[in-house]
Amino acid sequence: MSEQTTTMVAVAQVYRKDAPGDWWPEGKDVFQLLWCPNVHWDPPAPHADVSPVAEIRWRNSADVTRILTSPPLPVRHEDPDYGYTPAACTLTPIPLVDFPYPQALPDEELVKAVREYVKATGEGGDVITRVAGTKFGGWPTWHLTDPYDIQCLTCGAPCRLLFTVASDDTTKITVGRWGDFRIFTCPAGEGHGHIFDLH
């Protein structure tokens, strides 16, 4: 297949007032996530295999003077089985508290209490401790593997979760086999880049 460029599509736009946290760069109050709506089988690092190639843009809303009413549409979609062209929609932000995987909790009594609560409710651990869905911050869910550290490609430090795009009927996004597209960031700062992960 010949290489052909295509327009990246907007996946998410979040305002700082709706998702306050220490992940915001100074002077920026808009987060935008764009990605190519095609599967990339062997993308360059830090992108995940068999996933879209993404870009993050931090902006200052005061600098935005012109808004596109009709953004350009992508010219190609390689695989209709992957839902990487989101439906236009508005999601309502809801502040929630997320907890790490029980083994990562600092206190054994707390680990025991969480496990007992999960067992009593009959829900999976991801439902009780780590909030599933599209979210800023929090802790990653682990559907396919045991938890492990995502390490910075620059310094090797454990990264933290910045943003998750979950498979969702409302947005019409299907990530992999109904999974999550996750963005991790190094605690050293944006200068170390991001790691894009498909789980």
JSON list of C-alpha atoms in Angstrom, two decimals:
[
{"chain": "A", "resi": 1, "resn": "MET", "atom": "CA", "xyz": [0.00, 0.00, 0.00]},
{"chain": "A", "resi": 2, "resn": "SER", "atom": "CA", "xyz": [1.39, 3.43, -0.87]},
{"chain": "A", "resi": 3, "resn": "GLU", "atom": "CA", "xyz": [1.98, 5.91, 1.90]},
{"chain": "A", "resi": 4, "resn": "GLN", "atom": "CA", "xyz": [-0.62, 8.66, 1.98]},
{"chain": "A", "resi": 5, "resn": "THR", "atom": "CA", "xyz": [-0.91, 11.35, 4.59]},
{"chain": "A", "resi": 6, "resn": "THR", "atom": "CA", "xyz": [-4.21, 11.88, 6.32]},
{"chain": "A", "resi": 7, "resn": "THR", "atom": "CA", "xyz": [-5.70, 14.44, 8.67]},
{"chain": "A", "resi": 8, "resn": "MET", "atom": "CA", "xyz": [-5.44, 13.71, 12.36]},
{"chain": "A", "resi": 9, "resn": "VAL", "atom": "CA", "xyz": [-8.77, 13.67, 14.18]},
{"chain": "A", "resi": 10, "resn": "ALA", "atom": "CA", "xyz": [-9.68, 15.31, 17.47]},
{"chain": "A", "resi": 11, "resn": "VAL", "atom": "CA", "xyz": [-10.20, 12.71, 20.18]},
{"chain": "A", "resi": 12, "resn": "ALA", "atom": "CA", "xyz": [-10.55, 14.87, 23.28]},
{"chain": "A", "resi": 13, "resn": "GLN", "atom": "CA", "xyz": [-10.48, 18.49, 24.36]},
{"chain": "A", "resi": 14, "resn": "VAL", "atom": "CA", "xyz": [-10.46, 19.20, 28.08]},
{"chain": "A", "resi": 15, "resn": "TYR", "atom": "CA", "xyz": [-10.39, 22.51, 29.93]},
{"chain": "A", "resi": 16, "resn": "ARG", "atom": "CA", "xyz": [-8.35, 22.95, 33.08]},
{"chain": "A", "resi": 17, "resn": "LYS", "atom": "CA", "xyz": [-11.43, 24.07, 35.05]},
{"chain": "A", "resi": 18, "resn": "ASP", "atom": "CA", "xyz": [-13.04, 20.68, 34.34]},
{"chain": "A", "resi": 19, "resn": "ALA", "atom": "CA", "xyz": [-10.01, 18.57, 35.27]},
{"chain": "A", "resi": 20, "resn": "PRO", "atom": "CA", "xyz": [-7.79, 20.48, 37.70]},
{"chain": "A", "resi": 21, "resn": "GLY", "atom": "CA", "xyz": [-4.54, 18.79, 38.68]},
{"chain": "A", "resi": 22, "resn": "ASP", "atom": "CA", "xyz": [-0.79, 19.13, 38.81]},
{"chain": "A", "resi": 23, "resn": "TRP", "atom": "CA", "xyz": [-0.41, 17.76, 35.27]},
{"chain": "A", "resi": 24, "resn": "TRP", "atom": "CA", "xyz": [-1.17, 21.16, 33.66]},
{"chain": "A", "resi": 25, "resn": "PRO", "atom": "CA", "xyz": [1.82, 23.09, 32.26]},
{"chain": "A", "resi": 26, "resn": "GLU", "atom": "CA", "xyz": [2.05, 26.68, 33.48]},
{"chain": "A", "resi": 27, "resn": "GLY", "atom": "CA", "xyz": [-0.03, 29.11, 31.42]},
{"chain": "A", "resi": 28, "resn": "LYS", "atom": "CA", "xyz": [-2.04, 26.37, 29.67]},
{"chain": "A", "resi": 29, "resn": "ASP", "atom": "CA", "xyz": [-5.71, 25.68, 30.25]},
{"chain": "A", "resi": 30, "resn": "VAL", "atom": "CA", "xyz": [-6.71, 23.48, 27.28]},
{"chain": "A", "resi": 31, "resn": "PHE", "atom": "CA", "xyz": [-5.59, 19.89, 26.64]},
{"chain": "A", "resi": 32, "resn": "GLN", "atom": "CA", "xyz": [-6.13, 18.49, 23.16]},
{"chain": "A", "resi": 33, "resn": "LEU", "atom": "CA", "xyz": [-5.52, 14.93, 22.01]},
{"chain": "A", "resi": 34, "resn": "LEU", "atom": "CA", "xyz": [-5.40, 14.18, 18.31]},
{"chain": "A", "resi": 35, "resn": "TRP", "atom": "CA", "xyz": [-4.55, 10.93, 16.57]},
{"chain": "A", "resi": 36, "resn": "CYS", "atom": "CA", "xyz": [-4.33, 9.36, 13.15]},
{"chain": "A", "resi": 37, "resn": "PRO", "atom": "CA", "xyz": [-7.50, 7.28, 12.71]},
{"chain": "A", "resi": 38, "resn": "ASN", "atom": "CA", "xyz": [-5.54, 4.33, 11.31]},
{"chain": "A", "resi": 39, "resn": "VAL", "atom": "CA", "xyz": [-3.79, 1.39, 12.94]},
{"chain": "A", "resi": 40, "resn": "HIS", "atom": "CA", "xyz": [-0.01, 1.70, 12.91]},
{"chain": "A", "resi": 41, "resn": "TRP", "atom": "CA", "xyz": [1.52, -1.75, 13.15]},
{"chain": "A", "resi": 42, "resn": "ASP", "atom": "CA", "xyz": [5.10, -0.62, 13.77]},
{"chain": "A", "resi": 43, "resn": "PRO", "atom": "CA", "xyz": [5.03, 3.03, 14.87]},
{"chain": "A", "resi": 44, "resn": "PRO", "atom": "CA", "xyz": [8.05, 4.90, 16.21]},
{"chain": "A", "resi": 45, "resn": "ALA", "atom": "CA", "xyz": [8.59, 5.11, 19.97]},
{"chain": "A", "resi": 46, "resn": "PRO", "atom": "CA", "xyz": [6.97, 6.24, 22.20]},
{"chain": "A", "resi": 47, "resn": "HIS", "atom": "CA", "xyz": [3.81, 4.98, 20.43]},
{"chain": "A", "resi": 48, "resn": "ALA", "atom": "CA", "xyz": [2.30, 1.55, 21.03]},
{"chain": "A", "resi": 49, "resn": "ASP", "atom": "CA", "xyz": [2.19, -1.11, 18.33]},
{"chain": "A", "resi": 50, "resn": "VAL", "atom": "CA", "xyz": [-1.14, -1.67, 16.58]},
{"chain": "A", "resi": 51, "resn": "SER", "atom": "CA", "xyz": [-2.53, 1.67, 17.72]},
{"chain": "A", "resi": 52, "resn": "PRO", "atom": "CA", "xyz": [-3.06, 5.18, 16.38]},
{"chain": "A", "resi": 53, "resn": "VAL", "atom": "CA", "xyz": [-0.18, 7.64, 16.39]},
{"chain": "A", "resi": 54, "resn": "ALA", "atom": "CA", "xyz": [-1.15, 10.51, 18.67]},
{"chain": "A", "resi": 55, "resn": "GLU", "atom": "CA", "xyz": [-0.25, 14.13, 19.39]},
{"chain": "A", "resi": 56, "resn": "ILE", "atom": "CA", "xyz": [-0.85, 16.13, 22.56]},
{"chain": "A", "resi": 57, "resn": "ARG", "atom": "CA", "xyz": [-1.35, 19.89, 22.44]},
{"chain": "A", "resi": 58, "resn": "TRP", "atom": "CA", "xyz": [-1.45, 22.13, 25.49]},
{"chain": "A", "resi": 59, "resn": "ARG", "atom": "CA", "xyz": [-2.96, 25.51, 24.70]},
{"chain": "A", "resi": 60, "resn": "ASN", "atom": "CA", "xyz": [-4.05, 28.75, 26.29]},
{"chain": "A", "resi": 61, "resn": "SER", "atom": "CA", "xyz": [-7.71, 29.40, 25.47]},
{"chain": "A", "resi": 62, "resn": "ALA", "atom": "CA", "xyz": [-7.06, 33.17, 25.38]},
{"chain": "A", "resi": 63, "resn": "ASP", "atom": "CA", "xyz": [-4.76, 32.60, 22.39]},
{"chain": "A", "resi": 64, "resn": "VAL", "atom": "CA", "xyz": [-7.48, 30.86, 20.34]},
{"chain": "A", "resi": 65, "resn": "THR", "atom": "CA", "xyz": [-9.01, 33.53, 18.14]},
{"chain": "A", "resi": 66, "resn": "ARG", "atom": "CA", "xyz": [-10.37, 31.38, 15.31]},
{"chain": "A", "resi": 67, "resn": "ILE", "atom": "CA", "xyz": [-12.30, 28.13, 15.66]},
{"chain": "A", "resi": 68, "resn": "LEU", "atom": "CA", "xyz": [-12.79, 25.71, 12.77]},
{"chain": "A", "resi": 69, "resn": "THR", "atom": "CA", "xyz": [-16.50, 25.05, 12.37]},
{"chain": "A", "resi": 70, "resn": "SER", "atom": "CA", "xyz": [-15.83, 22.19, 9.94]},
{"chain": "A", "resi": 71, "resn": "PRO", "atom": "CA", "xyz": [-12.52, 20.46, 10.74]},
{"chain": "A", "resi": 72, "resn": "PRO", "atom": "CA", "xyz": [-10.98, 18.56, 7.80]},
{"chain": "A", "resi": 73, "resn": "LEU", "atom": "CA", "xyz": [-11.94, 14.90, 7.61]},
{"chain": "A", "resi": 74, "resn": "PRO", "atom": "CA", "xyz": [-9.37, 12.09, 7.30]},
{"chain": "A", "resi": 75, "resn": "VAL", "atom": "CA", "xyz": [-8.90, 10.86, 3.73]},
{"chain": "A", "resi": 76, "resn": "ARG", "atom": "CA", "xyz": [-8.33, 7.21, 4.59]},
{"chain": "A", "resi": 77, "resn": "HIS", "atom": "CA", "xyz": [-9.29, 4.52, 7.07]},
{"chain": "A", "resi": 78, "resn": "GLU", "atom": "CA", "xyz": [-7.30, 1.33, 6.73]},
{"chain": "A", "resi": 79, "resn": "ASP", "atom": "CA", "xyz": [-9.29, -0.99, 8.99]},
{"chain": "A", "resi": 80, "resn": "PRO", "atom": "CA", "xyz": [-12.98, -0.53, 9.83]},
{"chain": "A", "resi": 81, "resn": "ASP", "atom": "CA", "xyz": [-12.67, -3.07, 12.71]},
{"chain": "A", "resi": 82, "resn": "TYR", "atom": "CA", "xyz": [-10.85, -0.45, 14.78]},
{"chain": "A", "resi": 83, "resn": "GLY", "atom": "CA", "xyz": [-12.94, 2.51, 15.93]},
{"chain": "A", "resi": 84, "resn": "TYR", "atom": "CA", "xyz": [-10.42, 5.32, 15.77]},
{"chain": "A", "resi": 85, "resn": "THR", "atom": "CA", "xyz": [-12.74, 7.96, 14.30]},
{"chain": "A", "resi": 86, "resn": "PRO", "atom": "CA", "xyz": [-14.69, 9.32, 17.29]},
{"chain": "A", "resi": 87, "resn": "ALA", "atom": "CA", "xyz": [-18.27, 10.51, 17.08]},
{"chain": "A", "resi": 88, "resn": "ALA", "atom": "CA", "xyz": [-18.64, 14.20, 17.93]},
{"chain": "A", "resi": 89, "resn": "CYS", "atom": "CA", "xyz": [-20.05, 14.45, 21.43]},
{"chain": "A", "resi": 90, "resn": "THR", "atom": "CA", "xyz": [-19.79, 16.28, 24.74]},
{"chain": "A", "resi": 91, "resn": "LEU", "atom": "CA", "xyz": [-18.92, 14.35, 27.88]},
{"chain": "A", "resi": 92, "resn": "THR", "atom": "CA", "xyz": [-19.79, 15.65, 31.32]},
{"chain": "A", "resi": 93, "resn": "PRO", "atom": "CA", "xyz": [-16.77, 15.83, 33.65]},
{"chain": "A", "resi": 94, "resn": "ILE", "atom": "CA", "xyz": [-17.26, 14.11, 37.00]},
{"chain": "A", "resi": 95, "resn": "PRO", "atom": "CA", "xyz": [-14.63, 14.36, 39.76]},
{"chain": "A", "resi": 96, "resn": "LEU", "atom": "CA", "xyz": [-13.85, 10.91, 41.17]},
{"chain": "A", "resi": 97, "resn": "VAL", "atom": "CA", "xyz": [-11.21, 9.43, 43.45]},
{"chain": "A", "resi": 98, "resn": "ASP", "atom": "CA", "xyz": [-9.11, 6.60, 42.05]},
{"chain": "A", "resi": 99, "resn": "PHE", "atom": "CA", "xyz": [-6.95, 4.15, 43.99]},
{"chain": "A", "resi": 100, "resn": "PRO", "atom": "CA", "xyz": [-3.96, 2.11, 42.82]},
{"chain": "A", "resi": 101, "resn": "TYR", "atom": "CA", "xyz": [-3.95, -1.62, 42.31]},
{"chain": "A", "resi": 102, "resn": "PRO", "atom": "CA", "xyz": [-4.32, -3.17, 45.79]},
{"chain": "A", "resi": 103, "resn": "GLN", "atom": "CA", "xyz": [-0.74, -4.52, 45.83]},
{"chain": "A", "resi": 104, "resn": "ALA", "atom": "CA", "xyz": [0.54, -0.95, 45.39]},
{"chain": "A", "resi": 105, "resn": "LEU", "atom": "CA", "xyz": [-1.26, 0.36, 48.48]},
{"chain": "A", "resi": 106, "resn": "PRO", "atom": "CA", "xyz": [1.12, 1.24, 51.33]},
{"chain": "A", "resi": 107, "resn": "ASP", "atom": "CA", "xyz": [-0.73, -0.44, 54.19]},
{"chain": "A", "resi": 108, "resn": "GLU", "atom": "CA", "xyz": [-1.49, -4.19, 54.41]},
{"chain": "A", "resi": 109, "resn": "GLU", "atom": "CA", "xyz": [-4.68, -3.53, 56.40]},
{"chain": "A", "resi": 110, "resn": "LEU", "atom": "CA", "xyz": [-5.90, -1.21, 53.64]},
{"chain": "A", "resi": 111, "resn": "VAL", "atom": "CA", "xyz": [-5.10, -3.87, 51.02]},
{"chain": "A", "resi": 112, "resn": "LYS", "atom": "CA", "xyz": [-7.11, -6.40, 53.01]},
{"chain": "A", "resi": 113, "resn": "ALA", "atom": "CA", "xyz": [-10.04, -3.97, 53.40]},
{"chain": "A", "resi": 114, "resn": "VAL", "atom": "CA", "xyz": [-10.11, -3.23, 49.66]},
{"chain": "A", "resi": 115, "resn": "ARG", "atom": "CA", "xyz": [-10.05, -6.93, 48.76]},
{"chain": "A", "resi": 116, "resn": "GLU", "atom": "CA", "xyz": [-12.87, -7.66, 51.23]},
{"chain": "A", "resi": 117, "resn": "TYR", "atom": "CA", "xyz": [-14.93, -4.80, 49.80]},
{"chain": "A", "resi": 118, "resn": "VAL", "atom": "CA", "xyz": [-14.38, -6.03, 46.23]},
{"chain": "A", "resi": 119, "resn": "LYS", "atom": "CA", "xyz": [-15.42, -9.55, 47.25]},
{"chain": "A", "resi": 120, "resn": "ALA", "atom": "CA", "xyz": [-18.50, -8.28, 49.13]},
{"chain": "A", "resi": 121, "resn": "THR", "atom": "CA", "xyz": [-19.75, -6.20, 46.21]},
{"chain": "A", "resi": 122, "resn": "GLY", "atom": "CA", "xyz": [-19.12, -8.91, 43.61]},
{"chain": "A", "resi": 123, "resn": "GLU", "atom": "CA", "xyz": [-17.43, -6.37, 41.35]},
{"chain": "A", "resi": 124, "resn": "GLY", "atom": "CA", "xyz": [-14.04, -6.66, 39.68]},
{"chain": "A", "resi": 125, "resn": "GLY", "atom": "CA", "xyz": [-11.11, -4.83, 41.23]},
{"chain": "A", "resi": 126, "resn": "ASP", "atom": "CA", "xyz": [-10.94, -2.39, 38.33]},
{"chain": "A", "resi": 127, "resn": "VAL", "atom": "CA", "xyz": [-14.48, -1.23, 39.06]},
{"chain": "A", "resi": 128, "resn": "ILE", "atom": "CA", "xyz": [-13.85, -0.64, 42.74]},
{"chain": "A", "resi": 129, "resn": "THR", "atom": "CA", "xyz": [-10.33, 0.73, 42.87]},
{"chain": "A", "resi": 130, "resn": "ARG", "atom": "CA", "xyz": [-9.37, 2.11, 39.48]},
{"chain": "A", "resi": 131, "resn": "VAL", "atom": "CA", "xyz": [-12.08, 4.07, 37.72]},
{"chain": "A", "resi": 132, "resn": "ALA", "atom": "CA", "xyz": [-12.60, 2.79, 34.20]},
{"chain": "A", "resi": 133, "resn": "GLY", "atom": "CA", "xyz": [-13.35, 5.16, 31.33]},
{"chain": "A", "resi": 134, "resn": "THR", "atom": "CA", "xyz": [-11.94, 8.26, 29.69]},
{"chain": "A", "resi": 135, "resn": "LYS", "atom": "CA", "xyz": [-10.17, 10.21, 32.42]},
{"chain": "A", "resi": 136, "resn": "PHE", "atom": "CA", "xyz": [-7.41, 12.58, 33.43]},
{"chain": "A", "resi": 137, "resn": "GLY", "atom": "CA", "xyz": [-4.94, 11.22, 35.97]},
{"chain": "A", "resi": 138, "resn": "GLY", "atom": "CA", "xyz": [-5.79, 8.47, 38.40]},
{"chain": "A", "resi": 139, "resn": "TRP", "atom": "CA", "xyz": [-4.47, 4.95, 38.07]},
{"chain": "A", "resi": 140, "resn": "PRO", "atom": "CA", "xyz": [-4.40, 2.68, 35.03]},
{"chain": "A", "resi": 141, "resn": "THR", "atom": "CA", "xyz": [-6.63, -0.36, 34.78]},
{"chain": "A", "resi": 142, "resn": "TRP", "atom": "CA", "xyz": [-4.96, -3.68, 33.96]},
{"chain": "A", "resi": 143, "resn": "HIS", "atom": "CA", "xyz": [-7.17, -5.88, 31.79]},
{"chain": "A", "resi": 144, "resn": "LEU", "atom": "CA", "xyz": [-4.54, -8.03, 30.13]},
{"chain": "A", "resi": 145, "resn": "THR", "atom": "CA", "xyz": [-1.51, -8.28, 32.42]},
{"chain": "A", "resi": 146, "resn": "ASP", "atom": "CA", "xyz": [-0.42, -7.87, 35.99]},
{"chain": "A", "resi": 147, "resn": "PRO", "atom": "CA", "xyz": [0.52, -4.25, 36.80]},
{"chain": "A", "resi": 148, "resn": "TYR", "atom": "CA", "xyz": [4.00, -3.09, 35.95]},
{"chain": "A", "resi": 149, "resn": "ASP", "atom": "CA", "xyz": [5.83, 0.24, 35.86]},
{"chain": "A", "resi": 150, "resn": "ILE", "atom": "CA", "xyz": [5.82, 2.20, 32.61]},
{"chain": "A", "resi": 151, "resn": "GLN", "atom": "CA", "xyz": [9.34, 3.64, 32.52]},
{"chain": "A", "resi": 152, "resn": "CYS", "atom": "CA", "xyz": [10.39, 6.97, 31.02]},
{"chain": "A", "resi": 153, "resn": "LEU", "atom": "CA", "xyz": [12.35, 6.48, 27.81]},
{"chain": "A", "resi": 154, "resn": "THR", "atom": "CA", "xyz": [14.64, 9.39, 28.75]},
{"chain": "A", "resi": 155, "resn": "CYS", "atom": "CA", "xyz": [15.55, 8.75, 32.40]},
{"chain": "A", "resi": 156, "resn": "GLY", "atom": "CA", "xyz": [14.01, 5.39, 33.30]},
{"chain": "A", "resi": 157, "resn": "ALA", "atom": "CA", "xyz": [11.84, 6.79, 36.12]},
{"chain": "A", "resi": 158, "resn": "PRO", "atom": "CA", "xyz": [8.39, 5.25, 36.67]},
{"chain": "A", "resi": 159, "resn": "CYS", "atom": "CA", "xyz": [5.83, 7.32, 34.77]},
{"chain": "A", "resi": 160, "resn": "ARG", "atom": "CA", "xyz": [2.38, 8.28, 35.99]},
{"chain": "A", "resi": 161, "resn": "LEU", "atom": "CA", "xyz": [-0.90, 8.11, 34.14]},
{"chain": "A", "resi": 162, "resn": "LEU", "atom": "CA", "xyz": [-1.80, 11.38, 32.43]},
{"chain": "A", "resi": 163, "resn": "PHE", "atom": "CA", "xyz": [-4.86, 10.53, 30.32]},
{"chain": "A", "resi": 164, "resn": "THR", "atom": "CA", "xyz": [-6.91, 7.49, 29.31]},
{"chain": "A", "resi": 165, "resn": "VAL", "atom": "CA", "xyz": [-9.17, 7.06, 26.29]},
{"chain": "A", "resi": 166, "resn": "ALA", "atom": "CA", "xyz": [-11.47, 4.10, 26.91]},
{"chain": "A", "resi": 167, "resn": "SER", "atom": "CA", "xyz": [-13.48, 2.14, 24.40]},
{"chain": "A", "resi": 168, "resn": "ASP", "atom": "CA", "xyz": [-16.96, 3.59, 24.61]},
{"chain": "A", "resi": 169, "resn": "ASP", "atom": "CA", "xyz": [-20.30, 3.32, 22.82]},
{"chain": "A", "resi": 170, "resn": "THR", "atom": "CA", "xyz": [-21.02, 7.05, 23.20]},
{"chain": "A", "resi": 171, "resn": "THR", "atom": "CA", "xyz": [-17.81, 8.22, 21.53]},
{"chain": "A", "resi": 172, "resn": "LYS", "atom": "CA", "xyz": [-17.79, 5.26, 19.07]},
{"chain": "A", "resi": 173, "resn": "ILE", "atom": "CA", "xyz": [-14.15, 4.64, 19.98]},
{"chain": "A", "resi": 174, "resn": "THR", "atom": "CA", "xyz": [-12.97, 1.04, 20.07]},
{"chain": "A", "resi": 175, "resn": "VAL", "atom": "CA", "xyz": [-9.40, 0.73, 21.27]},
{"chain": "A", "resi": 176, "resn": "GLY", "atom": "CA", "xyz": [-7.86, -2.64, 20.42]},
{"chain": "A", "resi": 177, "resn": "ARG", "atom": "CA", "xyz": [-10.16, -5.35, 21.76]},
{"chain": "A", "resi": 178, "resn": "TRP", "atom": "CA", "xyz": [-12.36, -2.98, 23.76]},
{"chain": "A", "resi": 179, "resn": "GLY", "atom": "CA", "xyz": [-9.45, -1.69, 25.82]},
{"chain": "A", "resi": 180, "resn": "ASP", "atom": "CA", "xyz": [-7.77, 1.58, 26.76]},
{"chain": "A", "resi": 181, "resn": "PHE", "atom": "CA", "xyz": [-5.38, 3.97, 25.02]},
{"chain": "A", "resi": 182, "resn": "ARG", "atom": "CA", "xyz": [-3.24, 5.35, 27.83]},
{"chain": "A", "resi": 183, "resn": "ILE", "atom": "CA", "xyz": [-0.83, 8.26, 27.97]},
{"chain": "A", "resi": 184, "resn": "PHE", "atom": "CA", "xyz": [1.90, 8.24, 30.61]},
{"chain": "A", "resi": 185, "resn": "THR", "atom": "CA", "xyz": [4.14, 11.14, 31.58]},
{"chain": "A", "resi": 186, "resn": "CYS", "atom": "CA", "xyz": [7.46, 11.35, 33.42]},
{"chain": "A", "resi": 187, "resn": "PRO", "atom": "CA", "xyz": [7.41, 13.13, 36.81]},
{"chain": "A", "resi": 188, "resn": "ALA", "atom": "CA", "xyz": [10.50, 15.04, 35.63]},
{"chain": "A", "resi": 189, "resn": "GLY", "atom": "CA", "xyz": [8.26, 17.07, 33.30]},
{"chain": "A", "resi": 190, "resn": "GLU", "atom": "CA", "xyz": [7.00, 17.41, 29.76]},
{"chain": "A", "resi": 191, "resn": "GLY", "atom": "CA", "xyz": [10.56, 17.72, 28.43]},
{"chain": "A", "resi": 192, "resn": "HIS", "atom": "CA", "xyz": [10.88, 13.94, 28.81]},
{"chain": "A", "resi": 193, "resn": "GLY", "atom": "CA", "xyz": [7.96, 13.36, 26.48]},
{"chain": "A", "resi": 194, "resn": "HIS", "atom": "CA", "xyz": [5.05, 10.94, 26.82]},
{"chain": "A", "resi": 195, "resn": "ILE", "atom": "CA", "xyz": [4.58, 7.22, 26.41]},
{"chain": "A", "resi": 196, "resn": "PHE", "atom": "CA", "xyz": [1.50, 6.01, 24.55]},
{"chain": "A", "resi": 197, "resn": "ASP", "atom": "CA", "xyz": [0.26, 2.58, 25.59]},
{"chain": "A", "resi": 198, "resn": "LEU", "atom": "CA", "xyz": [-2.52, 0.29, 24.39]},
{"chain": "A", "resi": 199, "resn": "HIS", "atom": "CA", "xyz": [-3.98, -2.09, 26.94]}
]
